[in-house]
Amino acid sequence: MEVYITGVGLTKVGRHFDLGLRELAARAALEALDSARVDKVDAVIVSSTLSYREAGQFDLAGHLAGALGLKGAQTFAVEAGDASGLAAVEAACSLIRAGSAGRVLVVGVDKLTDYVSSRVYRDLQRLYEAEVQALYDIGHAGVAGLLARLYMERFGVSRDTLSYWPAMDHSHAKHNPYAMLPFAIDPAAVPKALKVAEPLTLLDSFPLGDGAAALVLESEPHGDARAKVVLATSAAGYPSFTMNEDPLAPESVGEVAARLREVTGIAPVDVDVIELGDTFTSIGLILAESLGLSEPGRAAVDAMEGRFTLGGDGPVVNPSGGLKARGHPVGATGVYMVGELALQVSGEYPGLKVDGARRGLAVIASGDGSSAHLVLVEGVA
Amino acid sequence: MSMDLSVPETWRVKGALYRLEAARCKACGRIHYPPMPACPYCGSRDLERVTLPSEGVLESYTVVYAVPEGSRHKAPVLLGLVRLGRVRVVAEITDADPSELRTGMEVEAVLRRIRSDREAGIIRYGVMFRPKLKGGSRGG
Amino acid sequence: MEGRPEGKTGIHGWGAYVPRYRLPMSEIARVWGWAPEQASGLGMKEKAVAGPDEDSVTMGYEAARNALRRASIEASRVGAVFFGTESKPYAVKPSATIIAEALGITPATMASDLEFACRAASEGLRALIGMVASGLIEYGLVIGSDTAQANPGDVLEFTASSGAVAYVIGPREGAVAYFEGSYTYVTDTPDFWRRAHQPYPLHGEGFTGEPAYFHHIENAVKGLLAELGLKPSDFDYAVFHQPNGKFPLRIARRLGIPKEKVLPGLVTPVIGNTYNASALLGLARVLDVAKPGDRILVAPFGSGAGSDAYSIVVTDAIEERRSLAPLFDDYLSRRKEIDYATYAKFRGIFNVIK
Ligand SMILES: [Zn+2]
């Protein structure tokens, strides 16, 4: 059975001090329902990673569905760390393909600004193996910092070259009305910015922001469908990146890329547009290389040479601005990605538009690759 | 009264945290740390406890300035990716200035306070690594 | 001497620990407005300061690990762990069990924390001698460790420092040094105390000297010499509790022991007074350099007040064990100078909302 994306709702990622978790989620959800021109759904799946810690609401999906007037819908929440949003889409597709639901509302939401940043860093540490490894004060950026140095020394890539990755994200984000940081940055500014986890700086790191995004997924296109989901899948990796044979090649990411080839016959490099879960510059480079978009050690150079932007010879990567500049409201991010890709392949994307894009791919590996998640969408025109 | 750190968890993880206890898979021979219920490499549940070497090599490190709450007193936090024999571990580096860290340098395990639960709660002790003490032919 | 229980026992391993950080005396004088000569009057140059992730348990663990490595015995053969400190991380909950667990000594062992100001570890040492001699245990581990507190601005702040020492005590056979005798002298003398729930101790200033330190050490040493029929000149080294750099030299002079026999074990001028580690850390420094056959006098002291005196004779086994763990001087040469603000942060002197 096909799965069509009929509705998309995106809120601007930012510091929504005036909106609670419920109000923020509702904005995206109602917009998605309106854009699909429906008001009832069979199921509501909520994707949220930090809300239990930050908002303290259990059964967030039930509470939110009720608050949206959707009583009676099947409802549950999905959590897969950084990749929760893609996992929620995967769950929705499974419900639809199994015939359990004909129309599913997926809502991703997280607020990272309701508490002080040091607390959010502490909570984000839980993305990593929490009993031993993240017992240390690794912060949200420590592992990415370790990987950045490993990457630079292994491949002889300079700090200055790394900076072209976030600069690429920002150059794309300036067109995105939903981006938290819609402005370009000078790559030379990146190494000079506030150090977060040396060698990484604030300009290598996703900003702490709030956001909600929502999708309506349906078994019938209704004539309003933006896209269809060709594949939504995921693969568990290791409990710690230290267990990978090569820490710079997380096996979970290699596994979802291999599955994409097996199921669809295409490789990541064959699609038109890709949204990557580049929480930090080093994670973005590792993801791009593990997916085969660049040779090992080459992703930053490829970004510098414009390979991943409009007019480049690779897929356009992160036209949204990526996690660096669109932002990363953790549980919402995957939903943003799929919504953005649906709008790209239907020609409706309000930001950096990839003309004629037919296939869009979203990939997030949570934390240090404990699991990797992939969604491939395709235009229906 | 409130406690942030789990008391039973503090007690459960002491083998890994105090003595670097890891698990060796009897099926595939690979060692992983910290110990998991099954081998992450082959899924075998036939595991035995082994102790990792207390000396190793720093494969990577970072200086964390964006420190999580409760750790400002030791900021910046030095974090290391340490190779102990065939196994890598992530742990804090102590007794070092950021400027003296180098990949490839020899480090050794010491027991330190990793976290303490505010003023009155539990204290978590565990392994950290420091640059190998000079006079280092001693103490292996 | 043969019939004495002490003679059946000896030291199998010794282990020192000194933290990396050093606070020069000039920093304390600068911040608190002391006369520049104040520290030199105490015979002090600088003091060792524990890092932000250290406490008496972590320091004691490292000293004990060093002692066990030198003893070269299975940890499980240790039947008692005594931890002497006046800076317990937990007021209630034994520190000794944490160290015993981390070293693999648990569970078939005694373990407890002892308190007698700076002398608790020495009491533990004397108890272990008795327990080993009686056959109750095969080996025992005693640890002296302190992150010594002093009220900021008090003269005590010049000396109160951090460090640890540990000894594995066992049968005389195979020991690196054996005990000839021991003697303890205690009275109720309130020269120094810390009331419950108070962060810092107070002391009687000059009263800590004559009626406390000198009276108790002198009587303990004289008691030991009388029992053993020895005289001060029979010793190659003498180590006394060292609350500052001057008192140990003065008590030695009073007992007729030349300075040269005291200086090898006088560590306070360069690391400060490590409280429960103080004299026993001086002994560790002496064992780092002593030759087989050397006889050592050791006299720890604790306020409140009491002193123990021990006569120890070094054996041939010492040479092969020495290199199995870092020496005191290895730790001493690992030195990072800090300023008062860093010291205050490391030692939690600032009032911070947690
Ligand atoms: Zn296996």
mmCIF file of N, CA and C in Angstrom, chain C residues 28 42 60 97 117 176 235 244 274 308 336 349:
data_model
loop_
_atom_site.group_PDB
_atom_site.id
_atom_site.type_symbol
_atom_site.label_atom_id
_atom_site.label_comp_id
_atom_site.label_asym_id
_atom_site.label_seq_id
_atom_site.Cartn_x
_atom_site.Cartn_y
_atom_site.Cartn_z
ATOM 1 N N ILE C 28 48.653 32.782 49.830
ATOM 2 C CA ILE C 28 47.811 32.901 51.029
ATOM 3 C C ILE C 28 48.103 34.235 51.726
ATOM 4 N N LEU C 42 56.901 29.162 59.715
ATOM 5 C CA LEU C 42 56.350 27.813 59.867
ATOM 6 C C LEU C 42 57.191 26.788 59.114
ATOM 7 N N GLY C 60 43.181 8.261 48.741
ATOM 8 C CA GLY C 60 43.479 7.057 49.520
ATOM 9 C C GLY C 60 43.508 5.822 48.633
ATOM 10 N N THR C 97 34.902 1.090 52.545
ATOM 11 C CA THR C 97 34.284 0.095 51.661
ATOM 12 C C THR C 97 34.422 0.501 50.196
ATOM 13 N N ALA C 117 41.551 12.830 64.861
ATOM 14 C CA ALA C 117 42.263 13.944 64.230
ATOM 15 C C ALA C 117 43.299 13.375 63.257
ATOM 16 N N VAL C 176 58.989 -5.921 53.802
ATOM 17 C CA VAL C 176 60.071 -5.016 53.417
ATOM 18 C C VAL C 176 60.665 -4.341 54.657
ATOM 19 N N PHE C 235 68.724 4.810 65.966
ATOM 20 C CA PHE C 235 67.888 4.947 64.767
ATOM 21 C C PHE C 235 68.638 5.653 63.649
ATOM 22 N N ASN C 244 53.838 21.397 60.656
ATOM 23 C CA ASN C 244 54.527 22.489 59.955
ATOM 24 C C ASN C 244 55.969 22.017 59.764
ATOM 25 N N THR C 274 49.503 16.949 55.636
ATOM 26 C CA THR C 274 48.462 16.102 55.050
ATOM 27 C C THR C 274 47.688 15.354 56.132
ATOM 28 N N ASP C 308 51.651 7.871 68.747
ATOM 29 C CA ASP C 308 52.167 6.503 68.722
ATOM 30 C C ASP C 308 53.623 6.561 68.309
ATOM 31 N N LYS C 336 51.890 21.421 39.517
ATOM 32 C CA LYS C 336 51.229 22.497 38.774
ATOM 33 C C LYS C 336 50.866 23.584 39.788
ATOM 34 N N ILE C 349 35.678 26.501 48.582
ATOM 35 C CA ILE C 349 35.606 27.593 49.547
ATOM 36 C C ILE C 349 34.539 28.617 49.132
#
